[in-house]
Short mmCIF file of N, CA, C and O in Angstrom, two decimals:
data_model
loop_
_atom_site.label_atom_id
_atom_site.label_comp_id
_atom_site.label_asym_id
_atom_site.label_seq_id
_atom_site.Cartn_x
_atom_site.Cartn_y
_atom_site.Cartn_z
N MET A 1 0.82 -1.19 0.00
CA MET A 1 0.00 0.00 0.00
C MET A 1 0.86 1.26 0.00
O MET A 1 0.56 2.21 -0.69
N LYS A 2 1.95 1.23 0.79
CA LYS A 2 2.83 2.39 0.84
C LYS A 2 3.54 2.59 -0.50
O LYS A 2 3.80 3.71 -0.89
N LYS A 3 3.81 1.48 -1.19
CA LYS A 3 4.46 1.58 -2.49
C LYS A 3 3.54 2.29 -3.49
O LYS A 3 3.99 3.10 -4.29
N GLU A 4 2.23 1.99 -3.42
CA GLU A 4 1.26 2.66 -4.30
C GLU A 4 1.21 4.15 -4.02
O GLU A 4 1.18 4.95 -4.95
N LEU A 5 1.21 4.52 -2.74
CA LEU A 5 1.18 5.93 -2.38
C LEU A 5 2.44 6.63 -2.86
O LEU A 5 2.39 7.77 -3.33
N ALA A 6 3.58 5.96 -2.74
CA ALA A 6 4.84 6.55 -3.18
C ALA A 6 4.84 6.72 -4.70
O ALA A 6 5.30 7.74 -5.21
N THR A 7 4.35 5.72 -5.42
CA THR A 7 4.34 5.83 -6.88
C THR A 7 3.30 6.86 -7.33
O THR A 7 3.52 7.55 -8.32
N ASP A 8 2.18 6.96 -6.63
CA ASP A 8 1.19 7.98 -6.97
C ASP A 8 1.75 9.37 -6.76
O ASP A 8 1.55 10.26 -7.58
N ALA A 9 2.47 9.56 -5.65
CA ALA A 9 3.07 10.87 -5.38
C ALA A 9 4.15 11.18 -6.40
O ALA A 9 4.26 12.31 -6.88
N ALA A 10 4.94 10.18 -6.77
CA ALA A 10 5.99 10.39 -7.76
C ALA A 10 5.38 10.69 -9.12
O ALA A 10 5.86 11.56 -9.85
N ALA A 11 4.32 9.97 -9.46
CA ALA A 11 3.65 10.21 -10.74
C ALA A 11 3.03 11.60 -10.78
O ALA A 11 3.09 12.29 -11.80
N ALA A 12 2.46 12.01 -9.67
CA ALA A 12 1.87 13.35 -9.60
C ALA A 12 2.95 14.42 -9.74
O ALA A 12 2.74 15.44 -10.41
N GLU A 13 4.09 14.19 -9.14
CA GLU A 13 5.20 15.14 -9.25
C GLU A 13 5.71 15.22 -10.69
O GLU A 13 6.00 16.31 -11.19
N LEU A 14 5.81 14.07 -11.36
CA LEU A 14 6.24 14.07 -12.75
C LEU A 14 5.23 14.78 -13.65
O LEU A 14 5.60 15.52 -14.56
N ARG A 15 3.93 14.54 -13.41
CA ARG A 15 2.89 15.23 -14.20
C ARG A 15 2.98 16.73 -14.00
O ARG A 15 2.87 17.50 -14.96
N HIS A 16 3.17 17.14 -12.76
CA HIS A 16 3.24 18.58 -12.47
C HIS A 16 4.48 19.20 -13.12
O HIS A 16 4.41 20.30 -13.65
N ALA A 17 5.58 18.47 -13.11
CA ALA A 17 6.80 18.99 -13.74
C ALA A 17 6.64 19.07 -15.26
O ALA A 17 7.15 20.00 -15.89
N ARG A 18 5.91 18.13 -15.83
CA ARG A 18 5.77 18.11 -17.29
C ARG A 18 4.72 19.09 -17.79
O ARG A 18 4.93 19.81 -18.75
N PHE A 19 3.56 19.11 -17.13
CA PHE A 19 2.44 19.89 -17.64
C PHE A 19 2.18 21.17 -16.86
O PHE A 19 1.42 22.02 -17.33
N GLY A 20 2.72 21.31 -15.67
CA GLY A 20 2.43 22.49 -14.88
C GLY A 20 1.05 22.39 -14.26
O GLY A 20 0.55 21.30 -13.98
N ARG A 21 0.40 23.51 -14.07
CA ARG A 21 -0.92 23.48 -13.46
C ARG A 21 -2.00 23.58 -14.52
O ARG A 21 -1.74 24.00 -15.65
N LEU A 22 -3.20 23.21 -14.15
CA LEU A 22 -4.32 23.25 -15.08
C LEU A 22 -4.74 24.69 -15.36
O LEU A 22 -4.55 25.57 -14.52
N PRO A 23 -5.31 24.96 -16.52
CA PRO A 23 -5.81 26.31 -16.79
C PRO A 23 -7.00 26.62 -15.90
O PRO A 23 -7.65 25.73 -15.35
N GLU A 24 -7.29 27.89 -15.76
CA GLU A 24 -8.41 28.32 -14.93
C GLU A 24 -9.72 27.81 -15.52
O GLU A 24 -9.88 27.73 -16.74
N ARG A 25 -10.66 27.50 -14.65
CA ARG A 25 -11.96 27.02 -15.08
C ARG A 25 -12.74 28.15 -15.74
O ARG A 25 -12.75 29.28 -15.27
N ILE A 26 -13.43 27.83 -16.82
CA ILE A 26 -14.25 28.81 -17.54
C ILE A 26 -15.63 28.84 -16.89
O ILE A 26 -16.26 27.80 -16.73
N ARG A 27 -16.10 30.03 -16.55
CA ARG A 27 -17.42 30.16 -15.93
C ARG A 27 -18.50 29.96 -16.99
O ARG A 27 -18.30 30.18 -18.18
N PHE A 28 -19.70 29.55 -16.55
CA PHE A 28 -20.80 29.26 -17.47
C PHE A 28 -21.21 30.51 -18.25
O PHE A 28 -21.50 30.44 -19.44
N ASP A 29 -21.24 31.67 -17.59
CA ASP A 29 -21.67 32.88 -18.30
C ASP A 29 -20.66 33.29 -19.37
O ASP A 29 -21.02 34.02 -20.30
N GLN A 30 -19.43 32.81 -19.31
CA GLN A 30 -18.46 33.08 -20.37
C GLN A 30 -18.60 32.09 -21.52
O GLN A 30 -18.06 32.32 -22.60
N MET A 31 -19.32 30.98 -21.31
CA MET A 31 -19.50 29.98 -22.35
C MET A 31 -20.68 30.29 -23.26
O MET A 31 -20.79 29.73 -24.33
N THR A 32 -21.57 31.14 -22.83
CA THR A 32 -22.77 31.43 -23.62
C THR A 32 -22.66 32.80 -24.26
O THR A 32 -21.93 33.67 -23.80
N GLN A 33 -23.41 32.98 -25.32
CA GLN A 33 -23.42 34.25 -26.02
C GLN A 33 -24.85 34.59 -26.39
O GLN A 33 -25.57 33.75 -26.93
N GLU A 34 -25.25 35.80 -26.10
CA GLU A 34 -26.60 36.23 -26.44
C GLU A 34 -26.56 36.93 -27.80
O GLU A 34 -25.72 37.79 -28.04
N VAL A 35 -27.47 36.51 -28.67
CA VAL A 35 -27.56 37.09 -30.00
C VAL A 35 -29.00 37.56 -30.19
O VAL A 35 -29.94 36.81 -29.95
N GLU A 36 -29.16 38.78 -30.65
CA GLU A 36 -30.50 39.31 -30.86
C GLU A 36 -31.11 38.69 -32.10
O GLU A 36 -30.46 38.59 -33.15
N ALA A 37 -32.33 38.24 -32.00
CA ALA A 37 -33.03 37.65 -33.13
C ALA A 37 -33.46 38.74 -34.09
O ALA A 37 -33.76 39.86 -33.71
N THR A 38 -33.48 38.39 -35.37
CA THR A 38 -33.90 39.36 -36.36
C THR A 38 -35.41 39.51 -36.31
O THR A 38 -36.14 38.51 -36.30
N PRO A 39 -35.92 40.71 -36.26
CA PRO A 39 -37.37 40.90 -36.22
C PRO A 39 -38.01 40.47 -37.55
O PRO A 39 -37.47 40.73 -38.61
N GLY A 40 -39.12 39.79 -37.44
CA GLY A 40 -39.84 39.36 -38.64
C GLY A 40 -39.27 38.09 -39.24
O GLY A 40 -39.68 37.69 -40.32
N GLY A 41 -38.34 37.46 -38.61
CA GLY A 41 -37.76 36.22 -39.13
C GLY A 41 -36.59 36.51 -40.04
O GLY A 41 -36.44 37.58 -40.60
N ALA A 42 -35.79 35.52 -40.23
CA ALA A 42 -34.63 35.66 -41.09
C ALA A 42 -35.04 35.50 -42.55
O ALA A 42 -36.07 34.90 -42.86
N LYS A 43 -34.24 36.00 -43.45
CA LYS A 43 -34.58 35.91 -44.87
C LYS A 43 -34.49 34.48 -45.38
O LYS A 43 -35.10 34.14 -46.37
N ASP A 44 -33.70 33.63 -44.71
CA ASP A 44 -33.59 32.24 -45.14
C ASP A 44 -34.38 31.30 -44.24
O ASP A 44 -34.03 30.16 -44.07
N SER A 45 -35.46 31.80 -43.67
CA SER A 45 -36.28 30.96 -42.80
C SER A 45 -37.10 29.98 -43.64
O SER A 45 -37.12 30.03 -44.85
N TYR A 46 -37.80 29.07 -42.97
CA TYR A 46 -38.55 28.02 -43.64
C TYR A 46 -39.69 28.61 -44.47
O TYR A 46 -40.49 29.40 -43.98
N ASN A 47 -39.77 28.22 -45.72
CA ASN A 47 -40.82 28.65 -46.63
C ASN A 47 -41.41 27.40 -47.26
O ASN A 47 -40.84 26.84 -48.20
N PRO A 48 -42.55 26.90 -46.77
CA PRO A 48 -43.09 25.63 -47.28
C PRO A 48 -43.49 25.69 -48.74
O PRO A 48 -43.46 24.69 -49.44
N GLU A 49 -43.86 26.85 -49.24
CA GLU A 49 -44.29 26.95 -50.64
C GLU A 49 -43.11 26.98 -51.60
O GLU A 49 -43.21 26.56 -52.74
N GLY A 50 -41.97 27.45 -51.14
CA GLY A 50 -40.81 27.54 -52.03
C GLY A 50 -39.81 26.43 -51.84
O GLY A 50 -38.95 26.23 -52.70
N ASN A 51 -39.87 25.69 -50.75
CA ASN A 51 -38.87 24.67 -50.47
C ASN A 51 -39.05 23.40 -51.29
O ASN A 51 -38.13 22.60 -51.36
N TRP A 52 -40.19 23.18 -51.90
CA TRP A 52 -40.38 21.97 -52.69
C TRP A 52 -39.42 21.94 -53.88
O TRP A 52 -39.10 20.88 -54.40
N LYS A 53 -38.93 23.06 -54.30
CA LYS A 53 -38.03 23.13 -55.45
C LYS A 53 -36.66 22.54 -55.15
O LYS A 53 -35.94 22.16 -56.06
N TYR A 54 -36.29 22.49 -53.89
CA TYR A 54 -34.94 22.10 -53.53
C TYR A 54 -34.81 20.65 -53.09
O TYR A 54 -33.71 20.20 -52.86
N TYR A 55 -35.88 19.93 -52.98
CA TYR A 55 -35.83 18.55 -52.53
C TYR A 55 -36.28 17.62 -53.65
O TYR A 55 -37.22 17.90 -54.36
N SER A 56 -35.59 16.51 -53.78
CA SER A 56 -35.92 15.54 -54.81
C SER A 56 -36.84 14.48 -54.23
O SER A 56 -36.62 13.98 -53.14
N CYS A 57 -37.87 14.14 -54.99
CA CYS A 57 -38.81 13.11 -54.56
C CYS A 57 -38.98 12.16 -55.74
O CYS A 57 -39.37 12.58 -56.83
N LEU A 58 -38.67 10.89 -55.54
CA LEU A 58 -38.73 9.91 -56.61
C LEU A 58 -40.15 9.79 -57.16
O LEU A 58 -40.35 9.74 -58.38
N ALA A 59 -41.16 9.79 -56.31
CA ALA A 59 -42.53 9.69 -56.79
C ALA A 59 -42.90 10.90 -57.63
O ALA A 59 -43.58 10.78 -58.67
N LEU A 60 -42.43 12.06 -57.25
CA LEU A 60 -42.72 13.28 -58.01
C LEU A 60 -41.97 13.23 -59.35
O LEU A 60 -42.52 13.63 -60.39
N ASP A 61 -40.71 12.73 -59.32
CA ASP A 61 -39.94 12.64 -60.55
C ASP A 61 -40.55 11.66 -61.54
O ASP A 61 -40.49 11.87 -62.75
N LEU A 62 -41.18 10.58 -61.02
CA LEU A 62 -41.78 9.59 -61.91
C LEU A 62 -43.20 9.99 -62.34
O LEU A 62 -43.80 9.32 -63.15
N GLY A 63 -43.72 11.04 -61.75
CA GLY A 63 -45.05 11.50 -62.11
C GLY A 63 -46.14 10.71 -61.44
O GLY A 63 -47.25 10.62 -61.94
N LEU A 64 -45.84 10.12 -60.31
CA LEU A 64 -46.85 9.33 -59.59
C LEU A 64 -47.68 10.18 -58.68
O LEU A 64 -47.36 11.14 -58.15
#
């Protein structure tokens, strides 16, 4: 058991010598970003009447 503690302490010392200390923890409020939504929707928003042109449908292509 003492050998494990000695090797753990030695390994920790080697890790600290090689990598140094960990970077500071990032706070949650620094991870998020608030973006204002465009009023009236975006210009590339969903348009059910115009989107049929961009999708291929085998039944539609065969005239079924």
